[in-house]
Amino acid sequence: MESCIYKGFVTHRRFTPIRHFFSYKTFSILFDLDELGELNKQISFFSLNKFNLFSFYNKDHGERDGSDLKKWVKEIFKKNNLSLNISKIKLLCFPRIFGYVFNPLSVFYCYEGEKLKAILYEVKNTFNEQHTYIFLVDENSEIISQNCSKKFYVSPFIEMETFYNFRLNEPDQNLKIFIKQTNNLKEKVLVACQIGKKQVLSSKELLINFFIHPLMTFKIITAIHFEALRLWKKGAIFQKRVNKVKNKISLEK
């Protein structure tokens, strides 16, 4: 199977207007969407669209209506007149643990055969809203770099008029995702990264990671609010959300 675990950490470093830093150990799963049914059969404490110790729900991603995610991606490409013959899609995300998950960022890696052709960054905020940034991958290099303007309200302490630079590798033995956010003055506002080392996705490794990171998904949402409180106490200025959205998609060039 190509599905696997990436064990590592997530860090955030803010530079302006207030300096702030945090780092948390985590593990993510890179799901080959075609293998979800087989994982459901092979691992007794993993379920597809059902409650279990670990689970994956289609409704946590895409249209969030429980529909097939591979079809959803292909329909997006068709609607945006992208002539891609996608045969394989891998999704990097946190799994549900005891039925709960919050994924600030999920990444879809879309392949024609063995060649990576597109990447979708699915961003969520704590208001149950979601925005998906779509990028084509022109050339497969060791580090993929992609840029766009911010189009979605995420942190209540970062203004909307900022810009993203995504730098990442195609997942192999190591996972590397770096996101640099800058303002109109080209000053660094935030640098976030997710780093991980590949592990086999098996019953044994899942249990080991569960006992190392018990209730990890609950800790993620708790940490988000805890760090927001720390920022507020440091004097960070609250940025009011103007536009409310459910699911939105943008094709970036």
mmCIF file of C-alpha atoms in Angstrom:
data_model
loop_
_atom_site.group_PDB
_atom_site.id
_atom_site.type_symbol
_atom_site.label_atom_id
_atom_site.label_comp_id
_atom_site.label_asym_id
_atom_site.label_seq_id
_atom_site.Cartn_x
_atom_site.Cartn_y
_atom_site.Cartn_z
ATOM 1 C CA MET A 1 0.000 0.000 0.000
ATOM 2 C CA GLU A 2 1.050 3.587 -0.653
ATOM 3 C CA SER A 3 -0.892 4.992 2.300
ATOM 4 C CA CYS A 4 1.474 5.741 5.183
ATOM 5 C CA ILE A 5 2.030 7.624 8.427
ATOM 6 C CA TYR A 6 4.191 10.733 8.774
ATOM 7 C CA LYS A 7 5.399 11.262 12.322
ATOM 8 C CA GLY A 8 6.891 14.663 13.113
ATOM 9 C CA PHE A 9 5.904 18.121 14.280
ATOM 10 C CA VAL A 10 4.138 21.344 13.332
ATOM 11 C CA THR A 11 5.612 24.769 14.098
ATOM 12 C CA HIS A 12 4.353 28.339 13.725
ATOM 13 C CA ARG A 13 6.550 31.415 14.014
ATOM 14 C CA ARG A 14 5.030 34.912 13.832
ATOM 15 C CA PHE A 15 7.241 37.902 13.074
ATOM 16 C CA THR A 16 5.026 40.973 12.896
ATOM 17 C CA PRO A 17 3.319 42.855 14.440
ATOM 18 C CA ILE A 18 3.888 40.537 17.430
ATOM 19 C CA ARG A 19 6.502 37.809 17.706
ATOM 20 C CA HIS A 20 5.203 34.405 18.737
ATOM 21 C CA PHE A 21 6.307 30.778 18.409
ATOM 22 C CA PHE A 22 4.984 27.304 19.127
ATOM 23 C CA SER A 23 5.815 23.735 18.156
ATOM 24 C CA TYR A 24 3.795 20.545 18.662
ATOM 25 C CA LYS A 25 4.594 16.910 17.951
ATOM 26 C CA THR A 26 1.999 15.271 15.713
ATOM 27 C CA PHE A 27 1.434 12.495 13.226
ATOM 28 C CA SER A 28 -0.526 12.651 9.980
ATOM 29 C CA ILE A 29 -1.681 10.014 7.536
ATOM 30 C CA LEU A 30 -1.185 10.156 3.788
ATOM 31 C CA PHE A 31 -4.210 8.290 2.431
ATOM 32 C CA ASP A 32 -4.272 6.902 -1.081
ATOM 33 C CA LEU A 33 -7.997 7.421 -1.679
ATOM 34 C CA ASP A 34 -8.210 4.159 -3.628
ATOM 35 C CA GLU A 35 -6.942 2.242 -0.585
ATOM 36 C CA LEU A 36 -9.481 3.446 1.982
ATOM 37 C CA GLY A 37 -11.730 0.408 1.541
ATOM 38 C CA GLU A 38 -8.816 -1.982 1.972
ATOM 39 C CA LEU A 39 -7.597 -0.176 5.101
ATOM 40 C CA ASN A 40 -11.116 -0.494 6.484
ATOM 41 C CA LYS A 41 -10.852 -4.268 6.049
ATOM 42 C CA GLN A 42 -7.270 -4.763 7.205
ATOM 43 C CA ILE A 43 -7.144 -2.643 10.382
ATOM 44 C CA SER A 44 -9.781 -3.573 12.949
ATOM 45 C CA PHE A 45 -9.623 -0.246 14.804
ATOM 46 C CA PHE A 46 -9.763 1.876 11.615
ATOM 47 C CA SER A 47 -13.072 2.516 9.861
ATOM 48 C CA LEU A 48 -14.237 4.314 6.738
ATOM 49 C CA ASN A 49 -17.215 6.584 7.398
ATOM 50 C CA LYS A 50 -17.908 4.829 10.717
ATOM 51 C CA PHE A 51 -16.954 5.482 14.336
ATOM 52 C CA ASN A 52 -13.810 3.744 15.580
ATOM 53 C CA LEU A 53 -10.583 4.469 17.434
ATOM 54 C CA PHE A 54 -9.273 5.814 14.093
ATOM 55 C CA SER A 55 -11.521 6.720 11.204
ATOM 56 C CA PHE A 56 -11.720 8.634 7.952
ATOM 57 C CA TYR A 57 -14.942 10.344 6.842
ATOM 58 C CA ASN A 58 -15.499 11.620 3.318
ATOM 59 C CA LYS A 59 -17.669 14.386 4.774
ATOM 60 C CA ASP A 60 -14.620 15.948 6.450
ATOM 61 C CA HIS A 61 -13.253 17.048 3.056
ATOM 62 C CA GLY A 62 -14.287 18.294 -0.388
ATOM 63 C CA GLU A 63 -17.954 19.254 -0.556
ATOM 64 C CA ARG A 64 -18.297 17.854 2.967
ATOM 65 C CA ASP A 65 -21.473 16.028 1.996
ATOM 66 C CA GLY A 66 -20.019 12.512 2.186
ATOM 67 C CA SER A 67 -19.595 12.155 -1.575
ATOM 68 C CA ASP A 68 -16.659 10.438 -3.267
ATOM 69 C CA LEU A 69 -13.563 12.666 -2.929
ATOM 70 C CA LYS A 70 -11.797 11.433 -6.047
ATOM 71 C CA LYS A 71 -14.858 12.291 -8.141
ATOM 72 C CA TRP A 72 -15.054 15.679 -6.422
ATOM 73 C CA VAL A 73 -11.470 16.523 -7.414
ATOM 74 C CA LYS A 74 -12.010 15.416 -11.007
ATOM 75 C CA GLU A 75 -15.204 17.500 -11.240
ATOM 76 C CA ILE A 76 -13.298 20.561 -9.987
ATOM 77 C CA PHE A 77 -10.700 20.125 -12.724
ATOM 78 C CA LYS A 78 -13.442 19.708 -15.328
ATOM 79 C CA LYS A 79 -15.305 22.840 -14.163
ATOM 80 C CA ASN A 80 -12.060 24.837 -14.401
ATOM 81 C CA ASN A 81 -11.299 23.493 -17.906
ATOM 82 C CA LEU A 82 -8.200 21.620 -16.762
ATOM 83 C CA SER A 83 -7.487 18.676 -19.053
ATOM 84 C CA LEU A 84 -5.962 16.357 -16.479
ATOM 85 C CA ASN A 85 -6.268 12.589 -16.549
ATOM 86 C CA ILE A 86 -5.934 12.020 -12.815
ATOM 87 C CA SER A 87 -5.495 8.365 -11.911
ATOM 88 C CA LYS A 88 -4.364 8.585 -8.289
ATOM 89 C CA ILE A 89 -5.014 11.014 -5.441
ATOM 90 C CA LYS A 90 -3.318 11.035 -2.056
ATOM 91 C CA LEU A 91 -4.668 13.090 0.835
ATOM 92 C CA LEU A 92 -2.502 14.225 3.742
ATOM 93 C CA CYS A 93 -4.552 14.934 6.860
ATOM 94 C CA PHE A 94 -5.150 14.068 10.483
ATOM 95 C CA PRO A 95 -7.427 11.056 11.024
ATOM 96 C CA ARG A 96 -10.421 11.144 13.305
ATOM 97 C CA ILE A 97 -9.592 9.810 16.759
ATOM 98 C CA PHE A 98 -12.595 8.640 18.774
ATOM 99 C CA GLY A 99 -14.756 10.338 16.143
ATOM 100 C CA TYR A 100 -13.237 13.827 16.285
ATOM 101 C CA VAL A 101 -10.860 15.727 14.017
ATOM 102 C CA PHE A 102 -10.009 19.286 13.036
ATOM 103 C CA ASN A 103 -7.735 19.714 10.018
ATOM 104 C CA PRO A 104 -6.396 23.289 9.670
ATOM 105 C CA LEU A 105 -4.698 22.156 6.437
ATOM 106 C CA SER A 106 -5.250 19.080 4.289
ATOM 107 C CA VAL A 107 -3.259 18.534 1.099
ATOM 108 C CA PHE A 108 -4.431 16.625 -1.983
ATOM 109 C CA TYR A 109 -1.624 15.316 -4.227
ATOM 110 C CA CYS A 110 -3.045 14.496 -7.680
ATOM 111 C CA TYR A 111 -1.222 12.203 -10.106
ATOM 112 C CA GLU A 112 -1.343 11.226 -13.767
ATOM 113 C CA GLY A 113 0.225 7.801 -13.532
ATOM 114 C CA GLU A 114 3.243 8.371 -11.282
ATOM 115 C CA LYS A 115 3.634 12.055 -12.166
ATOM 116 C CA LEU A 116 2.394 14.711 -9.758
ATOM 117 C CA LYS A 117 0.230 17.134 -11.769
ATOM 118 C CA ALA A 118 -1.735 19.195 -9.233
ATOM 119 C CA ILE A 119 -1.905 20.073 -5.545
ATOM 120 C CA LEU A 120 -4.973 21.209 -3.607
ATOM 121 C CA TYR A 121 -4.541 23.003 -0.282
ATOM 122 C CA GLU A 122 -7.750 22.611 1.726
ATOM 123 C CA VAL A 123 -7.772 25.192 4.525
ATOM 124 C CA LYS A 124 -10.302 25.262 7.360
ATOM 125 C CA ASN A 125 -10.990 27.743 10.119
ATOM 126 C CA THR A 126 -12.687 27.257 13.474
ATOM 127 C CA PHE A 127 -15.959 28.700 12.109
ATOM 128 C CA ASN A 128 -16.620 25.524 10.079
ATOM 129 C CA GLU A 129 -15.628 27.278 6.851
ATOM 130 C CA GLN A 130 -13.286 26.000 4.170
ATOM 131 C CA HIS A 131 -11.314 27.259 1.181
ATOM 132 C CA THR A 132 -9.431 25.113 -1.330
ATOM 133 C CA TYR A 133 -6.519 26.592 -3.308
ATOM 134 C CA ILE A 134 -5.800 24.671 -6.551
ATOM 135 C CA PHE A 135 -2.333 24.701 -8.119
ATOM 136 C CA LEU A 136 -0.999 22.903 -11.169
ATOM 137 C CA VAL A 137 2.471 21.383 -10.931
ATOM 138 C CA ASP A 138 4.385 22.151 -14.124
ATOM 139 C CA GLU A 139 7.625 20.402 -13.338
ATOM 140 C CA ASN A 140 8.442 17.885 -10.663
ATOM 141 C CA SER A 141 11.418 19.231 -8.766
ATOM 142 C CA GLU A 142 12.775 18.407 -5.348
ATOM 143 C CA ILE A 143 11.051 21.479 -3.884
ATOM 144 C CA ILE A 144 7.756 22.765 -5.325
ATOM 145 C CA SER A 145 7.125 26.493 -4.837
ATOM 146 C CA GLN A 146 3.671 28.073 -5.325
ATOM 147 C CA ASN A 147 2.320 31.559 -4.605
ATOM 148 C CA CYS A 148 -1.055 33.229 -4.213
ATOM 149 C CA SER A 149 -2.870 35.946 -2.310
ATOM 150 C CA LYS A 150 -4.775 35.070 0.842
ATOM 151 C CA LYS A 151 -8.474 34.593 0.073
ATOM 152 C CA PHE A 152 -9.805 33.065 3.261
ATOM 153 C CA TYR A 153 -10.132 34.216 6.873
ATOM 154 C CA VAL A 154 -8.096 31.891 9.124
ATOM 155 C CA SER A 155 -6.388 33.545 12.096
ATOM 156 C CA PRO A 156 -8.299 36.330 13.879
ATOM 157 C CA PHE A 157 -4.949 38.061 14.428
ATOM 158 C CA ILE A 158 -3.687 38.238 10.817
ATOM 159 C CA GLU A 159 -5.112 40.702 8.297
ATOM 160 C CA MET A 160 -6.617 39.480 5.027
ATOM 161 C CA GLU A 161 -4.369 41.479 2.694
ATOM 162 C CA THR A 162 -1.424 39.081 2.813
ATOM 163 C CA PHE A 163 0.238 36.586 0.480
ATOM 164 C CA TYR A 164 1.207 32.909 0.697
ATOM 165 C CA ASN A 165 4.284 31.092 -0.541
ATOM 166 C CA PHE A 166 3.904 27.314 -0.312
ATOM 167 C CA ARG A 167 7.111 25.275 -0.492
ATOM 168 C CA LEU A 168 6.897 21.514 -0.233
ATOM 169 C CA ASN A 169 8.303 18.250 -1.485
ATOM 170 C CA GLU A 170 6.482 15.354 -3.049
ATOM 171 C CA PRO A 171 6.034 13.040 -0.032
ATOM 172 C CA ASP A 172 8.619 10.254 0.089
ATOM 173 C CA GLN A 173 10.668 9.104 3.069
ATOM 174 C CA ASN A 174 10.335 12.643 4.413
ATOM 175 C CA LEU A 175 7.472 15.132 4.432
ATOM 176 C CA LYS A 176 8.224 18.852 4.232
ATOM 177 C CA ILE A 177 5.621 21.613 3.971
ATOM 178 C CA PHE A 178 6.570 25.270 4.528
ATOM 179 C CA ILE A 179 4.124 28.171 4.296
ATOM 180 C CA LYS A 180 5.435 31.731 4.392
ATOM 181 C CA GLN A 181 2.925 34.550 4.744
ATOM 182 C CA THR A 182 3.923 38.120 3.881
ATOM 183 C CA ASN A 183 2.170 41.497 3.927
ATOM 184 C CA ASN A 184 1.939 44.293 1.365
ATOM 185 C CA LEU A 185 5.338 45.585 2.512
ATOM 186 C CA LYS A 186 6.827 42.144 1.768
ATOM 187 C CA GLU A 187 7.527 41.642 5.457
ATOM 188 C CA LYS A 188 7.317 38.141 6.891
ATOM 189 C CA VAL A 189 4.153 37.769 8.954
ATOM 190 C CA LEU A 190 4.157 34.045 9.606
ATOM 191 C CA VAL A 191 6.159 30.943 8.737
ATOM 192 C CA ALA A 192 4.458 27.607 9.391
ATOM 193 C CA CYS A 193 5.895 24.194 8.686
ATOM 194 C CA GLN A 194 5.023 20.536 8.961
ATOM 195 C CA ILE A 195 7.867 18.026 8.992
ATOM 196 C CA GLY A 196 7.556 14.259 9.184
ATOM 197 C CA LYS A 197 9.291 10.931 8.672
ATOM 198 C CA LYS A 198 7.540 8.088 6.888
ATOM 199 C CA GLN A 199 6.235 5.064 8.770
ATOM 200 C CA VAL A 200 4.332 2.041 7.494
ATOM 201 C CA LEU A 201 0.581 2.370 7.996
ATOM 202 C CA SER A 202 -0.148 -0.731 10.068
ATOM 203 C CA SER A 203 -2.127 -1.702 13.160
ATOM 204 C CA LYS A 204 1.062 -1.717 15.213
ATOM 205 C CA GLU A 205 2.271 1.742 14.141
ATOM 206 C CA LEU A 206 -1.178 3.288 14.576
ATOM 207 C CA LEU A 207 -1.395 1.981 18.144
ATOM 208 C CA ILE A 208 2.123 3.177 18.950
ATOM 209 C CA ASN A 209 1.297 6.673 17.685
ATOM 210 C CA PHE A 210 -1.993 6.655 19.575
ATOM 211 C CA PHE A 211 -0.272 5.956 22.896
ATOM 212 C CA ILE A 212 2.435 8.543 22.167
ATOM 213 C CA HIS A 213 -0.179 11.148 21.141
ATOM 214 C CA PRO A 214 -3.410 10.174 22.946
ATOM 215 C CA LEU A 215 -6.408 12.276 21.930
ATOM 216 C CA MET A 216 -4.187 14.207 19.502
ATOM 217 C CA THR A 217 -7.055 15.680 17.483
ATOM 218 C CA PHE A 218 -8.687 17.087 20.631
ATOM 219 C CA LYS A 219 -5.328 18.588 21.608
ATOM 220 C CA ILE A 220 -5.046 20.315 18.206
ATOM 221 C CA ILE A 221 -8.248 22.332 18.585
ATOM 222 C CA THR A 222 -7.379 23.062 22.248
ATOM 223 C CA ALA A 223 -3.907 24.269 21.235
ATOM 224 C CA ILE A 224 -5.375 26.587 18.573
ATOM 225 C CA HIS A 225 -7.484 28.387 21.179
ATOM 226 C CA PHE A 226 -4.674 28.353 23.758
ATOM 227 C CA GLU A 227 -2.224 29.985 21.328
ATOM 228 C CA ALA A 228 -4.885 32.532 20.345
ATOM 229 C CA LEU A 229 -5.245 33.424 24.020
ATOM 230 C CA ARG A 230 -1.464 33.860 24.332
ATOM 231 C CA LEU A 231 -1.466 36.167 21.294
ATOM 232 C CA TRP A 232 -4.349 38.214 22.689
ATOM 233 C CA LYS A 233 -2.506 38.619 25.999
ATOM 234 C CA LYS A 234 0.548 39.854 24.060
ATOM 235 C CA GLY A 235 -1.593 42.593 22.541
ATOM 236 C CA ALA A 236 -2.483 41.128 19.131
ATOM 237 C CA ILE A 237 -5.228 43.103 17.376
ATOM 238 C CA PHE A 238 -8.401 41.188 16.515
ATOM 239 C CA GLN A 239 -9.239 41.196 12.785
ATOM 240 C CA LYS A 240 -12.989 41.006 12.236
ATOM 241 C CA ARG A 241 -14.295 38.477 9.739
ATOM 242 C CA VAL A 242 -16.292 40.221 7.002
ATOM 243 C CA ASN A 243 -17.293 37.542 4.502
ATOM 244 C CA LYS A 244 -18.723 34.258 5.732
ATOM 245 C CA VAL A 245 -18.333 31.242 3.451
ATOM 246 C CA LYS A 246 -19.085 27.527 3.659
ATOM 247 C CA ASN A 247 -16.924 25.938 0.948
ATOM 248 C CA LYS A 248 -15.007 27.968 -1.609
ATOM 249 C CA ILE A 249 -12.489 27.058 -4.312
ATOM 250 C CA SER A 250 -9.955 29.144 -6.227
ATOM 251 C CA LEU A 251 -7.730 28.143 -9.136
ATOM 252 C CA GLU A 252 -4.322 29.770 -8.690
ATOM 253 C CA LYS A 253 -1.878 30.543 -11.499
#
